[in-house]
PDB file of C-alpha atoms in Angstrom:
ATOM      1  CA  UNK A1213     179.755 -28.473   4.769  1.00 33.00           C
ATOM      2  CA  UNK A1214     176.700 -28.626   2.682  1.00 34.00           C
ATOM      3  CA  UNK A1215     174.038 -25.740   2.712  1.00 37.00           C
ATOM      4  CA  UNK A1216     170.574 -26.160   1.496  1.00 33.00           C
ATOM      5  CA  UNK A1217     168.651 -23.190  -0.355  1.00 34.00           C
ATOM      6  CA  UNK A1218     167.010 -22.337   2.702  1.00 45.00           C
ATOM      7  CA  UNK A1219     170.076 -21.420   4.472  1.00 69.00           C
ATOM      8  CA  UNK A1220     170.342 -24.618   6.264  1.00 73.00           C
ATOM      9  CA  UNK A1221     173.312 -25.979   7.149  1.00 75.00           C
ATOM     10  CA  UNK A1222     173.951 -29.872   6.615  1.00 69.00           C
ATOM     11  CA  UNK A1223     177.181 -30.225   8.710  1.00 64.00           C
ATOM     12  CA  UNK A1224     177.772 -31.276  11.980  1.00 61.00           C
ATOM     13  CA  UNK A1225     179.617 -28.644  13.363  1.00 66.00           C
ATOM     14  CA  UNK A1226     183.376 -27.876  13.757  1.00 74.00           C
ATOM     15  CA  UNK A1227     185.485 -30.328  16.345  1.00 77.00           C
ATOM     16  CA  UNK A1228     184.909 -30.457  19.604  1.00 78.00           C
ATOM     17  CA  UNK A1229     187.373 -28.491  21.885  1.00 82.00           C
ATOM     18  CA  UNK A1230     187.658 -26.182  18.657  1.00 89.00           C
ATOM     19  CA  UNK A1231     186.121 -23.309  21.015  1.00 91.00           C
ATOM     20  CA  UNK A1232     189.148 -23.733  23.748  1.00 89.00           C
ATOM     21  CA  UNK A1233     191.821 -23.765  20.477  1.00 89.00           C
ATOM     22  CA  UNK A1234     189.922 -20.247  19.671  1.00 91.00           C
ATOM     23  CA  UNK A1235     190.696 -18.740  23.161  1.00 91.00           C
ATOM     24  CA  UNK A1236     193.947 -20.223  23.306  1.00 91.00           C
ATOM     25  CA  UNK A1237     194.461 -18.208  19.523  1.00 88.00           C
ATOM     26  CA  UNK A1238     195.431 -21.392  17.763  1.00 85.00           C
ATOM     27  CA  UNK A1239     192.810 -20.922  15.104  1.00 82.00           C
ATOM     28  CA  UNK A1240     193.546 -19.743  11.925  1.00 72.00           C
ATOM     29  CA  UNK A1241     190.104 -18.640  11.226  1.00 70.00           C
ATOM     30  CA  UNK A1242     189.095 -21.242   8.309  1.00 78.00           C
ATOM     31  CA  UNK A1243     188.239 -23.936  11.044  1.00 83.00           C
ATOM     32  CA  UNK A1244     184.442 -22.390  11.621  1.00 86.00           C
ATOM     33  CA  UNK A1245     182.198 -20.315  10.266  1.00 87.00           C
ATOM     34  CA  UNK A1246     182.782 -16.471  10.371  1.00 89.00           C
ATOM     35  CA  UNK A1247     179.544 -15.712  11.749  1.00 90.00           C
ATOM     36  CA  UNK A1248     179.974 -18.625  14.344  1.00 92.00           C
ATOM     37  CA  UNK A1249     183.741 -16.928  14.934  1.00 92.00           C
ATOM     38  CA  UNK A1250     182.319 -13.588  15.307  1.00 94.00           C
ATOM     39  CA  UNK A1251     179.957 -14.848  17.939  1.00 95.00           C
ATOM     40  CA  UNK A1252     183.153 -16.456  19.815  1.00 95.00           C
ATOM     41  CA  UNK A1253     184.759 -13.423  19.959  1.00 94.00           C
ATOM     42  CA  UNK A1254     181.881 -11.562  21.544  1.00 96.00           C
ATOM     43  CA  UNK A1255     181.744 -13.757  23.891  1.00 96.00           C
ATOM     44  CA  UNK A1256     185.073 -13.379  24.591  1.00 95.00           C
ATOM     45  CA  UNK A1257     184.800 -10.045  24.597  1.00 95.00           C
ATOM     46  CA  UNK A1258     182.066 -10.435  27.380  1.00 94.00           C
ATOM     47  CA  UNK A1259     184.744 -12.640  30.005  1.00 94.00           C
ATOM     48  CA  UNK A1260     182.354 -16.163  28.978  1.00 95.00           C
ATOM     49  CA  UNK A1261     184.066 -19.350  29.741  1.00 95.00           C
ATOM     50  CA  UNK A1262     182.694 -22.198  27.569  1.00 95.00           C
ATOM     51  CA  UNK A1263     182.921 -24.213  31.123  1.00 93.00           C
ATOM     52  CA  UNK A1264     181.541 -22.032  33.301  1.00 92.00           C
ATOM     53  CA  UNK A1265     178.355 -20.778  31.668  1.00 92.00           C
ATOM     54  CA  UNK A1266     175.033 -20.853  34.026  1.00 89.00           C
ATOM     55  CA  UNK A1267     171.857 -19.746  33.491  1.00 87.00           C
ATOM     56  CA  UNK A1268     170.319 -16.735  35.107  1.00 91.00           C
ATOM     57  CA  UNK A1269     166.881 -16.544  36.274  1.00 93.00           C
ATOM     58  CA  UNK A1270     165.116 -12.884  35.347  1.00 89.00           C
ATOM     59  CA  UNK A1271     163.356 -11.404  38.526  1.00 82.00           C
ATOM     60  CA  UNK A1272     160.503  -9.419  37.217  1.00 80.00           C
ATOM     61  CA  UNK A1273     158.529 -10.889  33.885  1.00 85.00           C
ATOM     62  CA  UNK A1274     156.019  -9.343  32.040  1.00 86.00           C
ATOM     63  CA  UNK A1275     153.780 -12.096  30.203  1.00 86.00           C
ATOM     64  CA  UNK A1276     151.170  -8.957  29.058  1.00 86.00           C
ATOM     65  CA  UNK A1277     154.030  -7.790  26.873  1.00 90.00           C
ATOM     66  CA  UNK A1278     153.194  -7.027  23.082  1.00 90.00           C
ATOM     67  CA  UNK A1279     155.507 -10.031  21.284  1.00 95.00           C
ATOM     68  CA  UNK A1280     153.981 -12.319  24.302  1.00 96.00           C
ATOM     69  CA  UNK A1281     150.715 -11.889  23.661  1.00 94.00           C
ATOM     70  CA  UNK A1282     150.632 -11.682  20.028  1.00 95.00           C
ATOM     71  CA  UNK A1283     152.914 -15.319  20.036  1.00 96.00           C
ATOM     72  CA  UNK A1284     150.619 -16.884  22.812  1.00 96.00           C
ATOM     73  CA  UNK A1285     148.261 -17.669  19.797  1.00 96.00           C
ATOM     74  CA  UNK A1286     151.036 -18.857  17.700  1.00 97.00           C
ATOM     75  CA  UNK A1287     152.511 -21.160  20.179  1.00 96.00           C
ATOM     76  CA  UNK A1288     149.021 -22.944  20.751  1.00 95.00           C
ATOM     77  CA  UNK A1289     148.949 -23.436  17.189  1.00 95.00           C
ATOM     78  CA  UNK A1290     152.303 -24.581  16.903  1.00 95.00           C
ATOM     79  CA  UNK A1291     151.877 -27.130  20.177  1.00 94.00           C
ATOM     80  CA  UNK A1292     150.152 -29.600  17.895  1.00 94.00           C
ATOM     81  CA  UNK A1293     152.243 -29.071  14.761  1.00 94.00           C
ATOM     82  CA  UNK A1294     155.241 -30.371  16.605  1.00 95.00           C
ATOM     83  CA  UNK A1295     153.358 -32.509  19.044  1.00 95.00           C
ATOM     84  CA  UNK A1296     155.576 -36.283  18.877  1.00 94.00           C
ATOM     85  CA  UNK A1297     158.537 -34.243  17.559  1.00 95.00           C
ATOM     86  CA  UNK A1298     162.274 -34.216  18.555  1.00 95.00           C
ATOM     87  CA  UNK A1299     161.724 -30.157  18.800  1.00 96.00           C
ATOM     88  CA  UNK A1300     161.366 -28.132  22.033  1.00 97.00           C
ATOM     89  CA  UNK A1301     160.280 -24.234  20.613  1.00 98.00           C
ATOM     90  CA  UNK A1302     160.924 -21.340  22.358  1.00 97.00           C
ATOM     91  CA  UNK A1303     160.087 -17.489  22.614  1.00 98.00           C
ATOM     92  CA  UNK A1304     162.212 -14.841  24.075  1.00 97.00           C
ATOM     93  CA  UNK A1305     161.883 -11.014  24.071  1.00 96.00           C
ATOM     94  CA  UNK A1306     164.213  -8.374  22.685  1.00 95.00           C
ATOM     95  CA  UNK A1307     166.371  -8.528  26.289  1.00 95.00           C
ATOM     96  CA  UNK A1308     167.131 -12.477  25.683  1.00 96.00           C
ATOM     97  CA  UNK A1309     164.809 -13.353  28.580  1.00 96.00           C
ATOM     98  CA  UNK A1310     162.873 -16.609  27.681  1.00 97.00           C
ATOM     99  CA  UNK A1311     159.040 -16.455  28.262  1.00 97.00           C
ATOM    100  CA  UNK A1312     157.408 -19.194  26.258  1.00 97.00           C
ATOM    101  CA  UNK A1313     158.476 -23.006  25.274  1.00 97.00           C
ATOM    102  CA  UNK A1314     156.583 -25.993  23.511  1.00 96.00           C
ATOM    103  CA  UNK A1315     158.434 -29.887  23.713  1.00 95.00           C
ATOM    104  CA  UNK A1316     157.447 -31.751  21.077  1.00 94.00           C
ATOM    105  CA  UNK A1317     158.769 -34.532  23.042  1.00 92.00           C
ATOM    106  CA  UNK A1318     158.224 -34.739  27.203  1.00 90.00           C
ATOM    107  CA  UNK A1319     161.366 -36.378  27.515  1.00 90.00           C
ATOM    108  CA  UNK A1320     163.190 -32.949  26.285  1.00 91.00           C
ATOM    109  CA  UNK A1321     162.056 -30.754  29.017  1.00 93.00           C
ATOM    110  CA  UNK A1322     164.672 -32.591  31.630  1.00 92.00           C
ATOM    111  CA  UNK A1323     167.521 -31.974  29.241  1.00 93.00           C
ATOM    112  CA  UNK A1324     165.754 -28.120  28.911  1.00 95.00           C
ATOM    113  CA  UNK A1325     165.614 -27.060  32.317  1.00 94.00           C
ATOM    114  CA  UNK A1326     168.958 -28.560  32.961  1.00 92.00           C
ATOM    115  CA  UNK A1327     170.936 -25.745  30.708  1.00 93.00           C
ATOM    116  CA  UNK A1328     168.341 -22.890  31.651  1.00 92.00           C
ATOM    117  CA  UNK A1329     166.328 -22.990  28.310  1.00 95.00           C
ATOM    118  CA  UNK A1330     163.126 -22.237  30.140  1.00 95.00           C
ATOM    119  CA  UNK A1331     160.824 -19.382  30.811  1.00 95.00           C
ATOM    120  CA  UNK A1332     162.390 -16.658  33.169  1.00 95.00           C
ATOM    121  CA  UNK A1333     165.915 -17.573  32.378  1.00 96.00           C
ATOM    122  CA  UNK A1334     168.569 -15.342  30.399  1.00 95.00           C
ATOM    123  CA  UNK A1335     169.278 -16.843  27.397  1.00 96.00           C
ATOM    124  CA  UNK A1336     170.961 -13.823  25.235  1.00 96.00           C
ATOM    125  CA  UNK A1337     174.214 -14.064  24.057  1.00 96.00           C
ATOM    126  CA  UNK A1338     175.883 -12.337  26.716  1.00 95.00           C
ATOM    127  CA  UNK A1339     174.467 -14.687  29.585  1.00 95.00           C
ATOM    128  CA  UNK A1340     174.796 -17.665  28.329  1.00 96.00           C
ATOM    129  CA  UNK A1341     177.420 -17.862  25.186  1.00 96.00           C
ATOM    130  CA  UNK A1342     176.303 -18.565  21.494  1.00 96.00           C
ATOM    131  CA  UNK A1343     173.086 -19.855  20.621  1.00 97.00           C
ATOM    132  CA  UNK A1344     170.535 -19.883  18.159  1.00 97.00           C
ATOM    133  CA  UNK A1345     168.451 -17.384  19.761  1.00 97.00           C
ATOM    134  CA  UNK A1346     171.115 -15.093  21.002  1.00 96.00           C
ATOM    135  CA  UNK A1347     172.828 -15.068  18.238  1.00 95.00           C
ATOM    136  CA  UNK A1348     169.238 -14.234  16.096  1.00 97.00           C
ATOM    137  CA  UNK A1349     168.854 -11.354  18.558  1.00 97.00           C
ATOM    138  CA  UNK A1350     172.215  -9.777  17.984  1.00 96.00           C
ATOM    139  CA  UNK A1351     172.625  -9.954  13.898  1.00 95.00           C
ATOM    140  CA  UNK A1352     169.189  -9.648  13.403  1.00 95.00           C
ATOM    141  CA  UNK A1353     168.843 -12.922  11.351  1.00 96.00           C
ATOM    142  CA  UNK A1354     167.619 -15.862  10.970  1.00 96.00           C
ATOM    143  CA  UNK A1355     170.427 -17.836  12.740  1.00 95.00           C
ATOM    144  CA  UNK A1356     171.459 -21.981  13.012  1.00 95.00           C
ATOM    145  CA  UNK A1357     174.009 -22.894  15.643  1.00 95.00           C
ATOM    146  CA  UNK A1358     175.117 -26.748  15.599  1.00 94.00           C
ATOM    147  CA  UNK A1359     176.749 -28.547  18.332  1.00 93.00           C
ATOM    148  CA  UNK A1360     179.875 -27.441  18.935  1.00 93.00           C
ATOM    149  CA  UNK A1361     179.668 -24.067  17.378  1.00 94.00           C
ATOM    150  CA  UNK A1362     177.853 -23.608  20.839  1.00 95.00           C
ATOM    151  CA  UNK A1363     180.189 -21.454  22.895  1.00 95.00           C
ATOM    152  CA  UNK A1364     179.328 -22.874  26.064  1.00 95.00           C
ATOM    153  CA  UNK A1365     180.119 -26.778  26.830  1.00 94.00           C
ATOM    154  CA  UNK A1366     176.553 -27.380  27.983  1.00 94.00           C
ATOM    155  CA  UNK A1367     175.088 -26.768  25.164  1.00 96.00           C
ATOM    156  CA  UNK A1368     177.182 -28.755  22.483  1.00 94.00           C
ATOM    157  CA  UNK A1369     174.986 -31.523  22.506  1.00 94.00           C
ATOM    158  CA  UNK A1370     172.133 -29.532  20.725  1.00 95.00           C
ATOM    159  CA  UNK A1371     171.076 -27.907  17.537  1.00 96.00           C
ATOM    160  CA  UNK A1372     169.375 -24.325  17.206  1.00 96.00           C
ATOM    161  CA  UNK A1373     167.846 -22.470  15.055  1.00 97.00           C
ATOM    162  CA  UNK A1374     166.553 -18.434  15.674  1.00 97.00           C
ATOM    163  CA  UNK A1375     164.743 -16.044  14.097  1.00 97.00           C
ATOM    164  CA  UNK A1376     163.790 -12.735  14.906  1.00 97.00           C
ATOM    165  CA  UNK A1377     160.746 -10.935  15.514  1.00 97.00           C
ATOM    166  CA  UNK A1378     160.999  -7.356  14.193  1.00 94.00           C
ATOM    167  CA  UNK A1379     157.924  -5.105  15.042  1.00 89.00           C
ATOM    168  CA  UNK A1380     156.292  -4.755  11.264  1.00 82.00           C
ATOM    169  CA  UNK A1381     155.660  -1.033  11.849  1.00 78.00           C
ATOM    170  CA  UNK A1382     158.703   0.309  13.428  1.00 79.00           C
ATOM    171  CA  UNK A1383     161.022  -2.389  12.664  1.00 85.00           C
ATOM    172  CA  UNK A1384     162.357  -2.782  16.060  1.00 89.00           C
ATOM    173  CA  UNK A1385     163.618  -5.953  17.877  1.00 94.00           C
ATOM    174  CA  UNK A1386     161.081  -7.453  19.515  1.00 95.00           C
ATOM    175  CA  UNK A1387     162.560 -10.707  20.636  1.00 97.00           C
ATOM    176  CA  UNK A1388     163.017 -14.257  18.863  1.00 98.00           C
ATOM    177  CA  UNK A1389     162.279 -17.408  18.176  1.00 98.00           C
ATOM    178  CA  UNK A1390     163.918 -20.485  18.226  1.00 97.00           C
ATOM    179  CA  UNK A1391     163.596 -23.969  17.377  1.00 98.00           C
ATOM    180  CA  UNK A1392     165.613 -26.783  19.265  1.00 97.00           C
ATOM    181  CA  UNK A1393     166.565 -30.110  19.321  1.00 96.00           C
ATOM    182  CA  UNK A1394     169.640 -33.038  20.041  1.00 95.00           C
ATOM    183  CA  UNK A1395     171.918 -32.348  17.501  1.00 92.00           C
ATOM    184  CA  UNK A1396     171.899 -36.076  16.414  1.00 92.00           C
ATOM    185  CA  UNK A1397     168.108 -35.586  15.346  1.00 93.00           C
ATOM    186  CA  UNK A1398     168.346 -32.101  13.488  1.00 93.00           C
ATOM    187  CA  UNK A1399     166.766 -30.990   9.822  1.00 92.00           C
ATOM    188  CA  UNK A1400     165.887 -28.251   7.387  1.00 92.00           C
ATOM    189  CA  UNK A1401     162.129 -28.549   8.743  1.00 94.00           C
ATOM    190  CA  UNK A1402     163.813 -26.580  12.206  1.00 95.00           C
ATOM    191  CA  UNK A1403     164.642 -23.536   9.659  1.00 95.00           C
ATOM    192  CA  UNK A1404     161.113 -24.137   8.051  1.00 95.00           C
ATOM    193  CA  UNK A1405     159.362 -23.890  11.930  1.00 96.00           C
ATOM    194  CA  UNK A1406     161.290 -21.160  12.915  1.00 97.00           C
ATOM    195  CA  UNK A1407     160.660 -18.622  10.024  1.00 96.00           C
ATOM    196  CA  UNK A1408     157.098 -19.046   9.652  1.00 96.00           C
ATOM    197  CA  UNK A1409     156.562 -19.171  13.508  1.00 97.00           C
ATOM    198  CA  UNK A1410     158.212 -15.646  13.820  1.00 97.00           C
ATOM    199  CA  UNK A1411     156.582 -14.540  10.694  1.00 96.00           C
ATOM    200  CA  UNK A1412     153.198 -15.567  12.123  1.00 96.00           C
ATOM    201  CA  UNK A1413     154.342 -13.190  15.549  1.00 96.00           C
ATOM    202  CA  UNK A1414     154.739 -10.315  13.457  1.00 95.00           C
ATOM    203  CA  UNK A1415     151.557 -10.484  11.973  1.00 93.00           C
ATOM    204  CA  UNK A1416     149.892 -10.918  14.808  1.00 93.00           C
ATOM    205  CA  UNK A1417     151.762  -7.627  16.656  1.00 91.00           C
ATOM    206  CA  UNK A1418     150.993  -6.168  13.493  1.00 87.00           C
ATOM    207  CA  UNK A1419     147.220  -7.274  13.490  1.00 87.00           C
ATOM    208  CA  UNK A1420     147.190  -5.947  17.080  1.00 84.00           C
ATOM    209  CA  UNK A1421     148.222  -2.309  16.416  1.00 77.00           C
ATOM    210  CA  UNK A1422     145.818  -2.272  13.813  1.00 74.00           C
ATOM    211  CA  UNK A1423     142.513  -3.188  15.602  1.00 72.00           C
ATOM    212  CA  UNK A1424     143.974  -0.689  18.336  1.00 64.00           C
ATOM    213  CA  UNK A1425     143.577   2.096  16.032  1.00 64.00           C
ATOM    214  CA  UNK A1426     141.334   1.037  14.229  1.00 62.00           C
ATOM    215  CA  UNK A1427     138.819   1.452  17.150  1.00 62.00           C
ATOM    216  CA  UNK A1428     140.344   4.410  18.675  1.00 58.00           C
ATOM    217  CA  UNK A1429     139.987   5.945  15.346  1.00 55.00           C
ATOM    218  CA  UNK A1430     136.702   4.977  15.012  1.00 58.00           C
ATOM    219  CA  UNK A1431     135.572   6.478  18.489  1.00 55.00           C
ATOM    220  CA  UNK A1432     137.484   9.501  17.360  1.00 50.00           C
ATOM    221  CA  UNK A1433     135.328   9.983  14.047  1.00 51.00           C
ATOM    222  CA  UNK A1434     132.336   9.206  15.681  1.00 52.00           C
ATOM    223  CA  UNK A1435     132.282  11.908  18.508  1.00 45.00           C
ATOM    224  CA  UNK A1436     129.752  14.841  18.197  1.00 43.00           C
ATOM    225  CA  UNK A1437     131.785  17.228  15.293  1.00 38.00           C
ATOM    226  CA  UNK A1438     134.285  14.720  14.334  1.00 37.00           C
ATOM    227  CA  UNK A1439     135.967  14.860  17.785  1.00 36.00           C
ATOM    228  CA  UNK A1440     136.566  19.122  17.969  1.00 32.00           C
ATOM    229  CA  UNK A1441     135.768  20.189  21.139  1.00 30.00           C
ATOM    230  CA  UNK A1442     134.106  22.930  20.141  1.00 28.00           C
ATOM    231  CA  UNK A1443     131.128  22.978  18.139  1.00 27.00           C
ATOM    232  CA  UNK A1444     130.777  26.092  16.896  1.00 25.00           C
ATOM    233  CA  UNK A1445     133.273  25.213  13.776  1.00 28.00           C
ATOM    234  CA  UNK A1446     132.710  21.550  12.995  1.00 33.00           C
ATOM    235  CA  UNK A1447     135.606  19.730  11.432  1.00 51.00           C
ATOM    236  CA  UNK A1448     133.877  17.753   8.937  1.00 66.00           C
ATOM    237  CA  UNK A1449     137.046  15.262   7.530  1.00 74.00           C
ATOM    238  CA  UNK A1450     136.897  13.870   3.653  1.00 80.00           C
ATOM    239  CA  UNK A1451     137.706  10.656   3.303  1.00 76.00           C
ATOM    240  CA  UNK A1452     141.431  10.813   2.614  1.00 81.00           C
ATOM    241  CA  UNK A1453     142.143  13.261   4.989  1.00 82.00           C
ATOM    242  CA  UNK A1454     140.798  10.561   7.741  1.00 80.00           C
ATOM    243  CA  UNK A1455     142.697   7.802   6.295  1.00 79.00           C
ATOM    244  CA  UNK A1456     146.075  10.148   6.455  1.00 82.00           C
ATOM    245  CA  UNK A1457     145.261  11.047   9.418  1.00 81.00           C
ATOM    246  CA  UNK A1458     144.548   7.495  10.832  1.00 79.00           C
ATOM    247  CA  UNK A1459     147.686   6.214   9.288  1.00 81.00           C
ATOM    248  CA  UNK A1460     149.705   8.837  10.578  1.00 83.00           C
ATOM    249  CA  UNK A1461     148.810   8.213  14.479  1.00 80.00           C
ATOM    250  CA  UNK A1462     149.427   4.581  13.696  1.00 80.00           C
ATOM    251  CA  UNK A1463     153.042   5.225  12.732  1.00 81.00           C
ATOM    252  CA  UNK A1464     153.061   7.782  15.746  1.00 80.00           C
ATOM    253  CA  UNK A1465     151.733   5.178  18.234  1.00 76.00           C
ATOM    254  CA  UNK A1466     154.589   2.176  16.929  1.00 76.00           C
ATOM    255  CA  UNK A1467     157.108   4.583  17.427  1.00 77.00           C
ATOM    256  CA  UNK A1468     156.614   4.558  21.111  1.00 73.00           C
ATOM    257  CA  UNK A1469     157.952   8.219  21.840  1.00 74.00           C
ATOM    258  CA  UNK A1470     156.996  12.132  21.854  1.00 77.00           C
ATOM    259  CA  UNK A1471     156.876  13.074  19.011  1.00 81.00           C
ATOM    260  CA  UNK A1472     155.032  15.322  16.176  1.00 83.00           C
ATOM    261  CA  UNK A1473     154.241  15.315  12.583  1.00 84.00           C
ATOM    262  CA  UNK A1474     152.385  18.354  10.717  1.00 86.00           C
ATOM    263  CA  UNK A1475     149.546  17.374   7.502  1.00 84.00           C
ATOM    264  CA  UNK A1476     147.989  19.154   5.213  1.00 87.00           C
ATOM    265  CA  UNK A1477     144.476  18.870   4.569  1.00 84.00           C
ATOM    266  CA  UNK A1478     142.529  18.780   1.321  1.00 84.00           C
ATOM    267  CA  UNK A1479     141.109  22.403   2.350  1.00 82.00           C
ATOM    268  CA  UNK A1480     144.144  23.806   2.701  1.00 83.00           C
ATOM    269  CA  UNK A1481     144.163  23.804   6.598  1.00 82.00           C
ATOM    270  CA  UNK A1482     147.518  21.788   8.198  1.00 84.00           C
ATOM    271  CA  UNK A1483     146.795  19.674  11.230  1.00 83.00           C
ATOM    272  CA  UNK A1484     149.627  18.596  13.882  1.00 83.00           C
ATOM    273  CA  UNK A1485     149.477  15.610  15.172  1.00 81.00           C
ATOM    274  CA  UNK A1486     151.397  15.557  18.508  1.00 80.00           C
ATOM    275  CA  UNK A1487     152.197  11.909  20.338  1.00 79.00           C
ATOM    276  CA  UNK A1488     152.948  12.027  24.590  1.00 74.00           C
ATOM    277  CA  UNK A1489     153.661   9.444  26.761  1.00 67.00           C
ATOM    278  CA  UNK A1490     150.493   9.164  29.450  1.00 59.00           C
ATOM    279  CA  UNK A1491     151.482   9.380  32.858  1.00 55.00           C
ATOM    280  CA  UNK A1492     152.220   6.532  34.484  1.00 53.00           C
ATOM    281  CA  UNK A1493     151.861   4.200  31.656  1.00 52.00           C
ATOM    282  CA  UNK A1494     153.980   3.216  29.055  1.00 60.00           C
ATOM    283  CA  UNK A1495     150.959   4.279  26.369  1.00 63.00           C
ATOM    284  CA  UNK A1496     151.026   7.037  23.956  1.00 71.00           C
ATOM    285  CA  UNK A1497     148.823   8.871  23.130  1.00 74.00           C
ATOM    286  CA  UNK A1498     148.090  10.881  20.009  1.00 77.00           C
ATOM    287  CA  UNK A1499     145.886  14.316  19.419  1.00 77.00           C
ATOM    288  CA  UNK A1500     145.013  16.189  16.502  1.00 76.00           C
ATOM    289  CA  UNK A1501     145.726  19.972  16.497  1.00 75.00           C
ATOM    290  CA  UNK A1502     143.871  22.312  13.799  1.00 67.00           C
ATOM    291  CA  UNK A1503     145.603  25.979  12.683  1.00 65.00           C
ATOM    292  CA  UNK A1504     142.498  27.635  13.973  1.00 57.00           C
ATOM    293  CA  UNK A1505     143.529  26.458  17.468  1.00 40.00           C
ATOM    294  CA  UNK A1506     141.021  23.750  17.651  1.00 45.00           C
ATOM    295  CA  UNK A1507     141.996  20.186  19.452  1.00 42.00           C
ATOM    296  CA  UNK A1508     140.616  17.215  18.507  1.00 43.00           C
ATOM    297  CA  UNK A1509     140.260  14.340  21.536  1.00 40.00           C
ATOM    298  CA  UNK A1510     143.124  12.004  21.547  1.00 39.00           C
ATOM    299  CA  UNK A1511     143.088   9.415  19.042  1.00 43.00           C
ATOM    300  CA  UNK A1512     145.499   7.300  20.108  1.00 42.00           C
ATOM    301  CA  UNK A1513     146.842   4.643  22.542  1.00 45.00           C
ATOM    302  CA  UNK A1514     149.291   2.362  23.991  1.00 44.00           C
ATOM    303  CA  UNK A1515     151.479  -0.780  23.138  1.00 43.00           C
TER     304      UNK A1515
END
């Protein structure tokens, strides 16, 4: 099979019924390819049947999640770009649970719906066989899955291509997206969508933690004494001390966890910084501790 400088793949997928030879261990391993053969096995490993796959609907979704609001944007954008298109697009977060889709075509969404690629259905690996969003999720790749490289049967009639959204500060999973179509009517310009759409998602999360702090820090540097608590010792911050300083509680903040990191200042003082979870929230929030025992107000938030 062909492959394009992109990473696309030309071909049109192994035979059909190669997935039942694989579970029946009459493979020799040369018939597919071994990141497609990989994937077989952990679905195998999971008790999947290619003929018995069915979608399963999630019971509790949060649309207000970071990678769903920072691709809600994106997907507007990206409803005209593949408006009259043989493409259906959709997002997913780091769990596999799908919470966004675009047709480029009406007439897809039937064929959609009917093998649970819609919003509030399971569509990771482990639910609902390989795929090229599953399979993006779990090697942490750009992925393309073609017809009958499709572990389950119902989805051997389509083409996929995923790619993940990392966060841009911590690097973490944050879901993926994936680009979709009848296998018959696949290109390279799938690969093309996919990659720039996720790239455009992690500059927006990014974009989003940055206006965050930005203003928290700003609030921060503004209070009466730069923020101490006490004014009978102002702390008067130079300029690279409140950049560090800003930076640092960024990095604290994307990290999503206690935590604490000790500075030195350009006096020669060392400040703490010292990240908690707030109480029933999933914020965190960050404060600045001096060596004289002074606290600054917290200076940071949630995600």
């Amino acid at each position: 099979m062909g492959r394009m400088a992109d990473g696309w793949d030309d071909g049109g997928g192994p035979d059909e019924k190669l997935v039942e030879w694989f579970l029946d261990g009459k493979l020799t391993g040369n018939e597919v390819r071994a990141a497609t053969l990989q994937s077989w096995r952990r679905c195998q490993e999971a008790g999947l049947m290619p003929s018995a796959v069915r979608p399963r609907l999630s019971g509790d979704l949060d649309f207000d999640c970071g990678v769903v609001r920072a691709a809600r944007p994106v997907f507007e954008r990206m409803r005209t770009v593949i408006k009259g298109t043989p493409v259906t697009m959709f997002l997913g977060d780091a769990s596999g649970v799908l919470f966004l889709r675009n047709e480029g075509d009406p007439a897809l969404r039937r064929t959609m719906d009917a093998v649970g690629a819609a919003p509030g259905f399971h569509f990771a690996e482990a639910d609902m066989g390989t795929s090229a969003f599953g399979s993006a999720l779990v090697e942490r790749r750009i992925c393309q899955v073609t017809g009958n490289e499709h572990f389950a049967e119902e989805l051997r009639g389509l083409t996929g291509v995923g790619a993940p959204i990392r966060h841009p500060l911590s690097g973490r999973m944050n879901g993926a997206i994936s680009v979709v179509c009848l296998k018959d009517t696949a290109n390279a310009e799938m690969m093309v969508l996919a990659r720039r759409s996720a790239a455009a998602v992690e500059r927006r999360l990014f974009e989003m933690v940055v206006e965050h702090e930005r203003a928290l820090m700003e609030e921060f540097l503004r209070a009466p004494e730069g923020g101490v608590a006490t004014a009978s010792t102002p702390l008067d911050l130079c300029r690279r001390d409140r950049l560090a300083l800003e930076d640092a509680a960024v990095r604290l903040v994307a990290q999503g966890r206690a935590a604490m990191v000790k500075m030195a200042l350009s006096d020669g003082r060392t400040a703490t910084l010292v990240a908690q979870s707030i109480s029933g929230s999933t914020a965190i929030a960050v404060k600045a501790r001096l060596t004289d025992g002074q606290e600054a107000r917290p200076d940071g938030g949630g995600r």
